[in-house]
GROMACS .gro file of C-alpha atoms in nm:
model
  424
    1UNK     CA    1  -2.036  -1.372   4.797
    2UNK     CA    2  -1.824  -1.042   4.832
    3UNK     CA    3  -1.862  -0.828   4.539
    4UNK     CA    4  -1.657  -0.487   4.552
    5UNK     CA    5  -1.632  -0.380   4.208
    6UNK     CA    6  -1.879  -0.357   3.898
    7UNK     CA    7  -1.994  -0.157   3.575
    8UNK     CA    8  -2.345  -0.110   3.510
    9UNK     CA    9  -2.570   0.116   3.229
   10UNK     CA   10  -2.806   0.356   3.380
   11UNK     CA   11  -3.107   0.501   3.197
   12UNK     CA   12  -3.317   0.789   3.321
   13UNK     CA   13  -3.679   0.830   3.255
   14UNK     CA   14  -3.789   1.049   2.939
   15UNK     CA   15  -4.000   1.342   3.017
   16UNK     CA   16  -4.337   1.323   2.898
   17UNK     CA   17  -4.466   1.465   2.590
   18UNK     CA   18  -4.619   1.836   2.581
   19UNK     CA   19  -4.976   1.827   2.439
   20UNK     CA   20  -5.087   2.010   2.127
   21UNK     CA   21  -5.471   2.102   2.204
   22UNK     CA   22  -5.708   2.423   2.154
   23UNK     CA   23  -6.047   2.457   2.376
   24UNK     CA   24  -6.336   2.354   2.184
   25UNK     CA   25  -6.643   2.463   2.352
   26UNK     CA   26  -7.020   2.586   2.198
   27UNK     CA   27  -6.968   2.940   2.321
   28UNK     CA   28  -6.594   3.003   2.321
   29UNK     CA   29  -6.533   3.046   1.934
   30UNK     CA   30  -6.163   3.196   2.038
   31UNK     CA   31  -6.094   2.927   2.312
   32UNK     CA   32  -5.719   2.932   2.229
   33UNK     CA   33  -5.446   2.670   2.310
   34UNK     CA   34  -5.506   2.430   2.621
   35UNK     CA   35  -5.232   2.159   2.567
   36UNK     CA   36  -5.077   2.086   2.928
   37UNK     CA   37  -4.671   1.999   3.003
   38UNK     CA   38  -4.548   1.672   2.989
   39UNK     CA   39  -4.423   1.512   3.379
   40UNK     CA   40  -4.062   1.489   3.436
   41UNK     CA   41  -3.881   1.158   3.384
   42UNK     CA   42  -3.749   0.936   3.668
   43UNK     CA   43  -3.405   1.007   3.805
   44UNK     CA   44  -3.177   0.740   3.956
   45UNK     CA   45  -3.064   0.802   4.298
   46UNK     CA   46  -2.784   0.582   4.507
   47UNK     CA   47  -2.852   0.575   4.832
   48UNK     CA   48  -2.643   0.438   5.134
   49UNK     CA   49  -2.777   0.171   5.319
   50UNK     CA   50  -2.537   0.082   5.639
   51UNK     CA   51  -2.684  -0.254   5.657
   52UNK     CA   52  -2.541  -0.359   5.342
   53UNK     CA   53  -2.182  -0.480   5.322
   54UNK     CA   54  -2.118  -0.576   4.927
   55UNK     CA   55  -2.242  -0.448   4.602
   56UNK     CA   56  -2.394  -0.810   4.523
   57UNK     CA   57  -2.736  -0.660   4.485
   58UNK     CA   58  -2.629  -0.463   4.200
   59UNK     CA   59  -2.422  -0.751   4.028
   60UNK     CA   60  -2.716  -0.894   3.864
   61UNK     CA   61  -2.865  -0.536   3.764
   62UNK     CA   62  -2.668  -0.472   3.416
   63UNK     CA   63  -2.901  -0.203   3.308
   64UNK     CA   64  -3.124   0.027   3.517
   65UNK     CA   65  -3.393   0.205   3.346
   66UNK     CA   66  -3.641   0.454   3.488
   67UNK     CA   67  -3.997   0.524   3.388
   68UNK     CA   68  -4.069   0.809   3.159
   69UNK     CA   69  -4.302   1.100   3.286
   70UNK     CA   70  -4.673   1.106   3.197
   71UNK     CA   71  -4.770   1.312   2.862
   72UNK     CA   72  -4.949   1.642   2.895
   73UNK     CA   73  -5.315   1.649   2.818
   74UNK     CA   74  -5.589   1.887   2.682
   75UNK     CA   75  -5.770   2.137   2.901
   76UNK     CA   76  -5.415   2.240   3.076
   77UNK     CA   77  -5.353   1.905   3.229
   78UNK     CA   78  -5.005   1.838   3.315
   79UNK     CA   79  -4.874   1.510   3.342
   80UNK     CA   80  -4.762   1.338   3.613
   81UNK     CA   81  -4.397   1.314   3.710
   82UNK     CA   82  -4.238   0.962   3.726
   83UNK     CA   83  -4.113   0.822   4.059
   84UNK     CA   84  -3.773   0.823   4.109
   85UNK     CA   85  -3.568   0.501   4.135
   86UNK     CA   86  -3.357   0.456   4.474
   87UNK     CA   87  -3.100   0.200   4.464
   88UNK     CA   88  -2.935   0.105   4.789
   89UNK     CA   89  -2.585   0.053   4.833
   90UNK     CA   90  -2.314   0.016   5.082
   91UNK     CA   91  -2.140   0.286   5.292
   92UNK     CA   92  -1.787   0.374   5.109
   93UNK     CA   93  -1.932   0.340   4.748
   94UNK     CA   94  -1.759   0.533   4.485
   95UNK     CA   95  -1.962   0.612   4.174
   96UNK     CA   96  -1.729   0.692   3.893
   97UNK     CA   97  -1.826   0.806   3.523
   98UNK     CA   98  -1.677   0.526   3.319
   99UNK     CA   99  -1.632   0.719   3.027
  100UNK     CA  100  -1.446   1.011   3.184
  101UNK     CA  101  -1.344   0.827   3.493
  102UNK     CA  102  -1.422   1.142   3.711
  103UNK     CA  103  -1.581   1.061   4.053
  104UNK     CA  104  -1.965   1.141   4.038
  105UNK     CA  105  -2.026   1.079   4.413
  106UNK     CA  106  -1.825   0.909   4.733
  107UNK     CA  107  -2.091   0.792   4.961
  108UNK     CA  108  -2.018   0.805   5.306
  109UNK     CA  109  -2.297   0.877   5.592
  110UNK     CA  110  -2.634   0.702   5.659
  111UNK     CA  111  -2.907   0.810   5.382
  112UNK     CA  112  -2.623   0.988   5.193
  113UNK     CA  113  -2.715   0.985   4.833
  114UNK     CA  114  -2.653   1.110   4.484
  115UNK     CA  115  -2.832   1.145   4.156
  116UNK     CA  116  -2.642   0.936   3.908
  117UNK     CA  117  -2.879   1.006   3.619
  118UNK     CA  118  -3.111   1.306   3.595
  119UNK     CA  119  -3.471   1.248   3.445
  120UNK     CA  120  -3.552   1.420   3.156
  121UNK     CA  121  -3.799   1.748   3.172
  122UNK     CA  122  -4.126   1.756   3.032
  123UNK     CA  123  -4.215   1.892   2.729
  124UNK     CA  124  -4.391   2.196   2.725
  125UNK     CA  125  -4.774   2.201   2.598
  126UNK     CA  126  -4.851   2.447   2.332
  127UNK     CA  127  -5.039   2.697   2.575
  128UNK     CA  128  -4.634   2.743   2.699
  129UNK     CA  129  -4.570   2.885   2.375
  130UNK     CA  130  -4.845   3.158   2.373
  131UNK     CA  131  -4.766   3.501   2.303
  132UNK     CA  132  -4.927   3.811   2.224
  133UNK     CA  133  -4.815   3.802   1.890
  134UNK     CA  134  -4.883   3.405   1.857
  135UNK     CA  135  -5.179   3.376   2.022
  136UNK     CA  136  -5.280   3.030   1.897
  137UNK     CA  137  -4.927   2.807   1.841
  138UNK     CA  138  -4.978   2.497   1.680
  139UNK     CA  139  -4.703   2.319   1.821
  140UNK     CA  140  -4.582   2.140   2.158
  141UNK     CA  141  -4.255   2.000   2.271
  142UNK     CA  142  -4.165   1.642   2.310
  143UNK     CA  143  -4.010   1.532   2.635
  144UNK     CA  144  -3.669   1.540   2.715
  145UNK     CA  145  -3.441   1.217   2.697
  146UNK     CA  146  -3.336   1.099   3.028
  147UNK     CA  147  -2.961   1.104   3.118
  148UNK     CA  148  -2.785   0.775   2.990
  149UNK     CA  149  -2.453   0.682   3.166
  150UNK     CA  150  -2.212   0.360   3.203
  151UNK     CA  151  -2.077   0.398   3.576
  152UNK     CA  152  -1.805   0.222   3.727
  153UNK     CA  153  -1.903   0.100   4.104
  154UNK     CA  154  -1.625   0.030   4.363
  155UNK     CA  155  -1.686  -0.017   4.710
  156UNK     CA  156  -1.411   0.096   4.948
  157UNK     CA  157  -1.479  -0.040   5.293
  158UNK     CA  158  -1.510   0.237   5.605
  159UNK     CA  159  -1.248   0.119   5.850
  160UNK     CA  160  -1.006   0.331   6.081
  161UNK     CA  161  -0.701   0.080   6.065
  162UNK     CA  162  -0.607  -0.152   5.759
  163UNK     CA  163  -0.381  -0.466   5.851
  164UNK     CA  164  -0.175  -0.538   5.570
  165UNK     CA  165   0.100  -0.795   5.499
  166UNK     CA  166   0.207  -1.121   5.316
  167UNK     CA  167  -0.023  -1.441   5.333
  168UNK     CA  168  -0.024  -1.644   5.690
  169UNK     CA  169   0.152  -1.336   5.907
  170UNK     CA  170  -0.130  -1.359   6.158
  171UNK     CA  171  -0.349  -1.080   6.045
  172UNK     CA  172  -0.735  -1.251   6.069
  173UNK     CA  173  -0.576  -1.388   6.438
  174UNK     CA  174  -0.525  -1.040   6.527
  175UNK     CA  175  -0.836  -0.924   6.432
  176UNK     CA  176  -1.009  -1.186   6.583
  177UNK     CA  177  -0.820  -1.127   6.939
  178UNK     CA  178  -0.866  -0.750   6.960
  179UNK     CA  179  -1.210  -0.697   6.808
  180UNK     CA  180  -1.554  -0.820   6.788
  181UNK     CA  181  -1.480  -1.018   6.452
  182UNK     CA  182  -1.493  -1.366   6.384
  183UNK     CA  183  -1.268  -1.429   6.037
  184UNK     CA  184  -1.185  -1.764   5.935
  185UNK     CA  185  -0.839  -1.878   6.042
  186UNK     CA  186  -0.661  -2.154   5.909
  187UNK     CA  187  -0.266  -2.267   5.800
  188UNK     CA  188  -0.262  -2.235   5.466
  189UNK     CA  189  -0.226  -1.940   5.222
  190UNK     CA  190  -0.507  -1.710   5.136
  191UNK     CA  191  -0.736  -1.817   5.382
  192UNK     CA  192  -0.904  -1.469   5.375
  193UNK     CA  193  -1.068  -1.438   5.025
  194UNK     CA  194  -1.255  -1.124   5.135
  195UNK     CA  195  -1.183  -0.828   5.396
  196UNK     CA  196  -1.314  -0.834   5.734
  197UNK     CA  197  -1.422  -0.565   5.956
  198UNK     CA  198  -1.434  -0.561   6.319
  199UNK     CA  199  -1.482  -0.314   6.617
  200UNK     CA  200  -1.211  -0.248   6.884
  201UNK     CA  201  -1.361  -0.109   7.221
  202UNK     CA  202  -1.103  -0.008   7.479
  203UNK     CA  203  -1.152   0.021   7.852
  204UNK     CA  204  -1.150   0.387   7.813
  205UNK     CA  205  -1.445   0.391   7.619
  206UNK     CA  206  -1.267   0.489   7.264
  207UNK     CA  207  -1.320   0.273   6.994
  208UNK     CA  208  -1.231   0.197   6.625
  209UNK     CA  209  -1.275  -0.020   6.353
  210UNK     CA  210  -1.012  -0.259   6.186
  211UNK     CA  211  -0.994  -0.431   5.881
  212UNK     CA  212  -0.797  -0.730   5.750
  213UNK     CA  213  -0.710  -0.728   5.403
  214UNK     CA  214  -0.673  -1.043   5.221
  215UNK     CA  215  -0.267  -1.120   5.175
  216UNK     CA  216  -0.046  -0.942   4.914
  217UNK     CA  217   0.260  -1.131   4.753
  218UNK     CA  218   0.487  -0.969   4.528
  219UNK     CA  219   0.363  -0.829   4.178
  220UNK     CA  220   0.012  -0.747   4.370
  221UNK     CA  221  -0.016  -0.403   4.244
  222UNK     CA  222  -0.018  -0.518   3.917
  223UNK     CA  223  -0.281  -0.791   3.957
  224UNK     CA  224  -0.074  -1.105   4.111
  225UNK     CA  225  -0.287  -1.278   4.350
  226UNK     CA  226  -0.578  -1.219   4.562
  227UNK     CA  227  -0.468  -0.895   4.740
  228UNK     CA  228  -0.456  -0.637   4.436
  229UNK     CA  229  -0.855  -0.632   4.442
  230UNK     CA  230  -0.869  -0.545   4.793
  231UNK     CA  231  -0.582  -0.268   4.804
  232UNK     CA  232  -0.865  -0.002   4.731
  233UNK     CA  233  -1.035  -0.127   5.082
  234UNK     CA  234  -0.666   0.036   5.218
  235UNK     CA  235  -0.727   0.385   5.068
  236UNK     CA  236  -1.006   0.475   5.303
  237UNK     CA  237  -0.814   0.366   5.639
  238UNK     CA  238  -0.657   0.663   5.873
  239UNK     CA  239  -0.344   0.430   5.929
  240UNK     CA  240  -0.163   0.089   5.790
  241UNK     CA  241  -0.073  -0.142   6.051
  242UNK     CA  242   0.165  -0.379   5.858
  243UNK     CA  243   0.199  -0.728   6.012
  244UNK     CA  244   0.537  -0.892   6.017
  245UNK     CA  245   0.604  -1.251   6.092
  246UNK     CA  246   0.908  -1.157   6.318
  247UNK     CA  247   0.942  -1.500   6.416
  248UNK     CA  248   1.008  -1.625   6.078
  249UNK     CA  249   0.753  -1.921   6.091
  250UNK     CA  250   0.780  -1.983   5.724
  251UNK     CA  251   1.152  -1.935   5.701
  252UNK     CA  252   1.123  -1.585   5.530
  253UNK     CA  253   1.309  -1.311   5.625
  254UNK     CA  254   1.089  -1.029   5.778
  255UNK     CA  255   1.315  -0.719   5.679
  256UNK     CA  256   1.284  -0.885   5.299
  257UNK     CA  257   0.897  -0.917   5.358
  258UNK     CA  258   0.852  -0.580   5.484
  259UNK     CA  259   1.022  -0.462   5.146
  260UNK     CA  260   0.809  -0.667   4.966
  261UNK     CA  261   0.469  -0.524   5.054
  262UNK     CA  262   0.619  -0.178   5.107
  263UNK     CA  263   0.726  -0.179   4.722
  264UNK     CA  264   0.360  -0.314   4.608
  265UNK     CA  265   0.209  -0.020   4.795
  266UNK     CA  266   0.435   0.241   4.665
  267UNK     CA  267   0.334   0.123   4.317
  268UNK     CA  268  -0.013   0.105   4.355
  269UNK     CA  269  -0.127   0.434   4.505
  270UNK     CA  270   0.094   0.766   4.606
  271UNK     CA  271  -0.187   0.844   4.847
  272UNK     CA  272  -0.176   0.496   5.011
  273UNK     CA  273   0.161   0.485   5.018
  274UNK     CA  274   0.197   0.823   5.208
  275UNK     CA  275  -0.067   0.721   5.501
  276UNK     CA  276   0.052   0.708   5.859
  277UNK     CA  277   0.217   0.354   5.878
  278UNK     CA  278   0.285   0.113   6.195
  279UNK     CA  279   0.454  -0.225   6.219
  280UNK     CA  280   0.303  -0.466   6.416
  281UNK     CA  281   0.579  -0.733   6.510
  282UNK     CA  282   0.368  -1.081   6.542
  283UNK     CA  283   0.449  -1.406   6.681
  284UNK     CA  284   0.677  -1.278   6.935
  285UNK     CA  285   0.628  -1.599   7.103
  286UNK     CA  286   0.897  -1.790   6.880
  287UNK     CA  287   1.236  -1.838   6.931
  288UNK     CA  288   1.377  -1.644   6.661
  289UNK     CA  289   1.157  -1.314   6.725
  290UNK     CA  290   1.413  -1.142   6.948
  291UNK     CA  291   1.713  -1.150   6.736
  292UNK     CA  292   1.489  -1.079   6.419
  293UNK     CA  293   1.321  -0.786   6.594
  294UNK     CA  294   1.696  -0.629   6.645
  295UNK     CA  295   1.774  -0.693   6.274
  296UNK     CA  296   1.438  -0.530   6.176
  297UNK     CA  297   1.512  -0.233   6.415
  298UNK     CA  298   1.832  -0.172   6.231
  299UNK     CA  299   1.705  -0.199   5.911
  300UNK     CA  300   1.394   0.054   5.967
  301UNK     CA  301   1.503   0.250   6.268
  302UNK     CA  302   1.244   0.509   6.220
  303UNK     CA  303   0.951   0.278   6.213
  304UNK     CA  304   0.685   0.270   6.502
  305UNK     CA  305   0.695  -0.078   6.598
  306UNK     CA  306   0.443  -0.264   6.864
  307UNK     CA  307   0.475  -0.617   6.945
  308UNK     CA  308   0.222  -0.908   6.960
  309UNK     CA  309   0.151  -1.251   7.014
  310UNK     CA  310  -0.159  -1.442   7.018
  311UNK     CA  311  -0.055  -1.678   7.307
  312UNK     CA  312   0.046  -1.381   7.544
  313UNK     CA  313  -0.268  -1.165   7.646
  314UNK     CA  314  -0.047  -0.876   7.767
  315UNK     CA  315   0.024  -0.801   7.441
  316UNK     CA  316  -0.355  -0.736   7.368
  317UNK     CA  317  -0.434  -0.397   7.517
  318UNK     CA  318  -0.082  -0.272   7.450
  319UNK     CA  319  -0.176  -0.277   7.064
  320UNK     CA  320  -0.525  -0.155   7.107
  321UNK     CA  321  -0.412   0.132   7.326
  322UNK     CA  322  -0.122   0.203   7.089
  323UNK     CA  323  -0.344   0.187   6.749
  324UNK     CA  324  -0.615   0.430   6.947
  325UNK     CA  325  -0.329   0.661   7.042
  326UNK     CA  326  -0.207   0.693   6.663
  327UNK     CA  327  -0.554   0.744   6.534
  328UNK     CA  328  -0.613   1.037   6.810
  329UNK     CA  329  -0.327   1.208   6.624
  330UNK     CA  330  -0.406   1.116   6.273
  331UNK     CA  331  -0.518   1.387   6.028
  332UNK     CA  332  -0.774   1.229   5.776
  333UNK     CA  333  -0.707   1.312   5.425
  334UNK     CA  334  -0.970   1.351   5.139
  335UNK     CA  335  -1.004   1.027   4.957
  336UNK     CA  336  -1.008   1.203   4.592
  337UNK     CA  337  -0.825   1.529   4.465
  338UNK     CA  338  -1.043   1.812   4.340
  339UNK     CA  339  -0.948   1.721   3.976
  340UNK     CA  340  -1.088   1.377   4.016
  341UNK     CA  341  -1.451   1.495   4.128
  342UNK     CA  342  -1.673   1.545   3.839
  343UNK     CA  343  -1.883   1.838   4.050
  344UNK     CA  344  -1.529   2.036   3.996
  345UNK     CA  345  -1.438   2.003   3.666
  346UNK     CA  346  -1.599   2.299   3.504
  347UNK     CA  347  -1.594   2.336   3.118
  348UNK     CA  348  -1.566   2.701   2.982
  349UNK     CA  349  -1.690   2.784   2.633
  350UNK     CA  350  -1.511   3.075   2.644
  351UNK     CA  351  -1.548   3.240   2.253
  352UNK     CA  352  -1.648   2.883   2.149
  353UNK     CA  353  -1.955   2.734   1.998
  354UNK     CA  354  -2.170   2.481   2.193
  355UNK     CA  355  -2.168   2.260   1.905
  356UNK     CA  356  -1.921   2.101   1.632
  357UNK     CA  357  -1.932   2.049   1.296
  358UNK     CA  358  -1.732   1.751   1.117
  359UNK     CA  359  -1.743   1.679   0.758
  360UNK     CA  360  -1.719   1.265   0.730
  361UNK     CA  361  -1.711   1.175   0.324
  362UNK     CA  362  -1.987   1.414   0.214
  363UNK     CA  363  -2.192   1.468   0.512
  364UNK     CA  364  -2.144   1.750   0.750
  365UNK     CA  365  -2.224   1.585   1.107
  366UNK     CA  366  -2.323   1.808   1.394
  367UNK     CA  367  -2.270   1.739   1.740
  368UNK     CA  368  -2.322   1.948   2.076
  369UNK     CA  369  -2.537   1.867   2.377
  370UNK     CA  370  -2.790   2.132   2.382
  371UNK     CA  371  -2.820   2.109   1.998
  372UNK     CA  372  -2.884   1.723   2.028
  373UNK     CA  373  -3.167   1.769   2.317
  374UNK     CA  374  -3.309   2.040   2.096
  375UNK     CA  375  -3.342   1.781   1.814
  376UNK     CA  376  -3.483   1.539   2.059
  377UNK     CA  377  -3.767   1.739   2.182
  378UNK     CA  378  -3.855   1.883   1.823
  379UNK     CA  379  -4.203   1.731   1.673
  380UNK     CA  380  -4.130   1.725   1.312
  381UNK     CA  381  -4.462   1.651   1.230
  382UNK     CA  382  -4.566   1.983   1.336
  383UNK     CA  383  -4.472   2.251   1.047
  384UNK     CA  384  -4.439   2.550   1.362
  385UNK     CA  385  -4.224   2.324   1.542
  386UNK     CA  386  -3.978   2.278   1.233
  387UNK     CA  387  -3.967   2.632   1.196
  388UNK     CA  388  -3.901   2.682   1.545
  389UNK     CA  389  -3.617   2.445   1.524
  390UNK     CA  390  -3.472   2.610   1.213
  391UNK     CA  391  -3.455   2.960   1.372
  392UNK     CA  392  -3.306   2.813   1.709
  393UNK     CA  393  -3.005   2.671   1.472
  394UNK     CA  394  -2.960   2.990   1.305
  395UNK     CA  395  -2.993   3.186   1.670
  396UNK     CA  396  -2.717   2.901   1.775
  397UNK     CA  397  -2.494   3.003   1.473
  398UNK     CA  398  -2.496   2.657   1.281
  399UNK     CA  399  -2.591   2.788   0.928
  400UNK     CA  400  -2.337   3.065   0.961
  401UNK     CA  401  -2.072   2.812   1.089
  402UNK     CA  402  -2.176   2.601   0.809
  403UNK     CA  403  -2.109   2.830   0.518
  404UNK     CA  404  -1.782   2.899   0.672
  405UNK     CA  405  -1.680   2.578   0.642
  406UNK     CA  406  -1.791   2.562   0.296
  407UNK     CA  407  -2.109   2.376   0.282
  408UNK     CA  408  -2.340   2.460  -0.014
  409UNK     CA  409  -2.723   2.442  -0.004
  410UNK     CA  410  -2.831   2.081  -0.113
  411UNK     CA  411  -2.537   1.911   0.111
  412UNK     CA  412  -2.624   1.659   0.343
  413UNK     CA  413  -2.619   1.760   0.709
  414UNK     CA  414  -2.674   1.458   0.991
  415UNK     CA  415  -2.771   1.527   1.365
  416UNK     CA  416  -2.773   1.212   1.565
  417UNK     CA  417  -2.883   0.949   1.340
  418UNK     CA  418  -3.106   1.162   1.109
  419UNK     CA  419  -2.991   1.316   0.763
  420UNK     CA  420  -3.149   1.669   0.624
  421UNK     CA  421  -3.050   1.884   0.335
  422UNK     CA  422  -2.887   2.221   0.381
  423UNK     CA  423  -3.119   2.479   0.231
  424UNK     CA  424  -3.278   2.817   0.283
   0.00000   0.00000   0.00000
């Protein structure tokens, strides 16, 4: 089964908790703190495996959850880090954040990898908080929560040439004749249900990868037929080879056929529409081919056209050389613009606070990544940890902002799913 698109949830491992511990030895009355740090939680990593051709292995992984780090222990023993989870994916896999639609990574190249969810750092043990003014801290941190993300994963297959066109124009036949691929070929529409890849090798030692994409029909860009599912695979190709039934075997007009598919490509994606395009005039052995070819050239005089017929081997080498020559002179453009990449999106909080406060009914709701992380890592059953949490909030300007917005002592404040009373 060919699977090229899915959505999954990934939950990285929580960091191990820090330890609150003190030395208690017979001759060491002033032993001091010795609680170790927690270990790092496991991250989730996607890594390319060129042996894979589909995302089917991920289809049954609705949720991928990593292990937490080991808790710290007394006697300054740090917890062990959890082992990262490696998920193998096919080359050409694009990973996007489903909430922002930004591209986390476009995985191309053997063993290329990306961390899709980072494990939380381990909480610090009480020995880490020892200072010259506080020589015996009686608190430690909880482990940092691991990243939780909803990922949209798409496979855009790697190919130099993409064969596009209406159903039954001969794309699969061309692929089987000039490459090592063995696609299913039959005399009915939509024989090809998934993309097929083949490697073309020329006598001059040049080679390239060619893909036969399922037949498109009118309305494909909007989800009509099968082809719309596979237009994304044409995005990674260097050139589009538009196959035309120049012999009009099924009674259609080749000029209209080309216009139909060209319209679908233009509506689907601007980058795809701007790719280098050639026309393969197929079925030149049919009686009407010469007349139709002249009409096509009149309608589209600027198009690069190469002829082909499965029944005449003299066309085979000419097509392969033509495609190879075009590829030699085509510049490969990046698949994604910087604005689409998560790594290039920079959030600047200039003159802004790293949190937001909104009033919902009678409750002041505090939100913000750093604030929520501080909350999740605080042990509220340790008095010194609670005092530290309060100091941190005041240092971030939370108390000042609440007062500016009109909050009164005794009002209810919410962080995550927990309620607090706003007081001195």
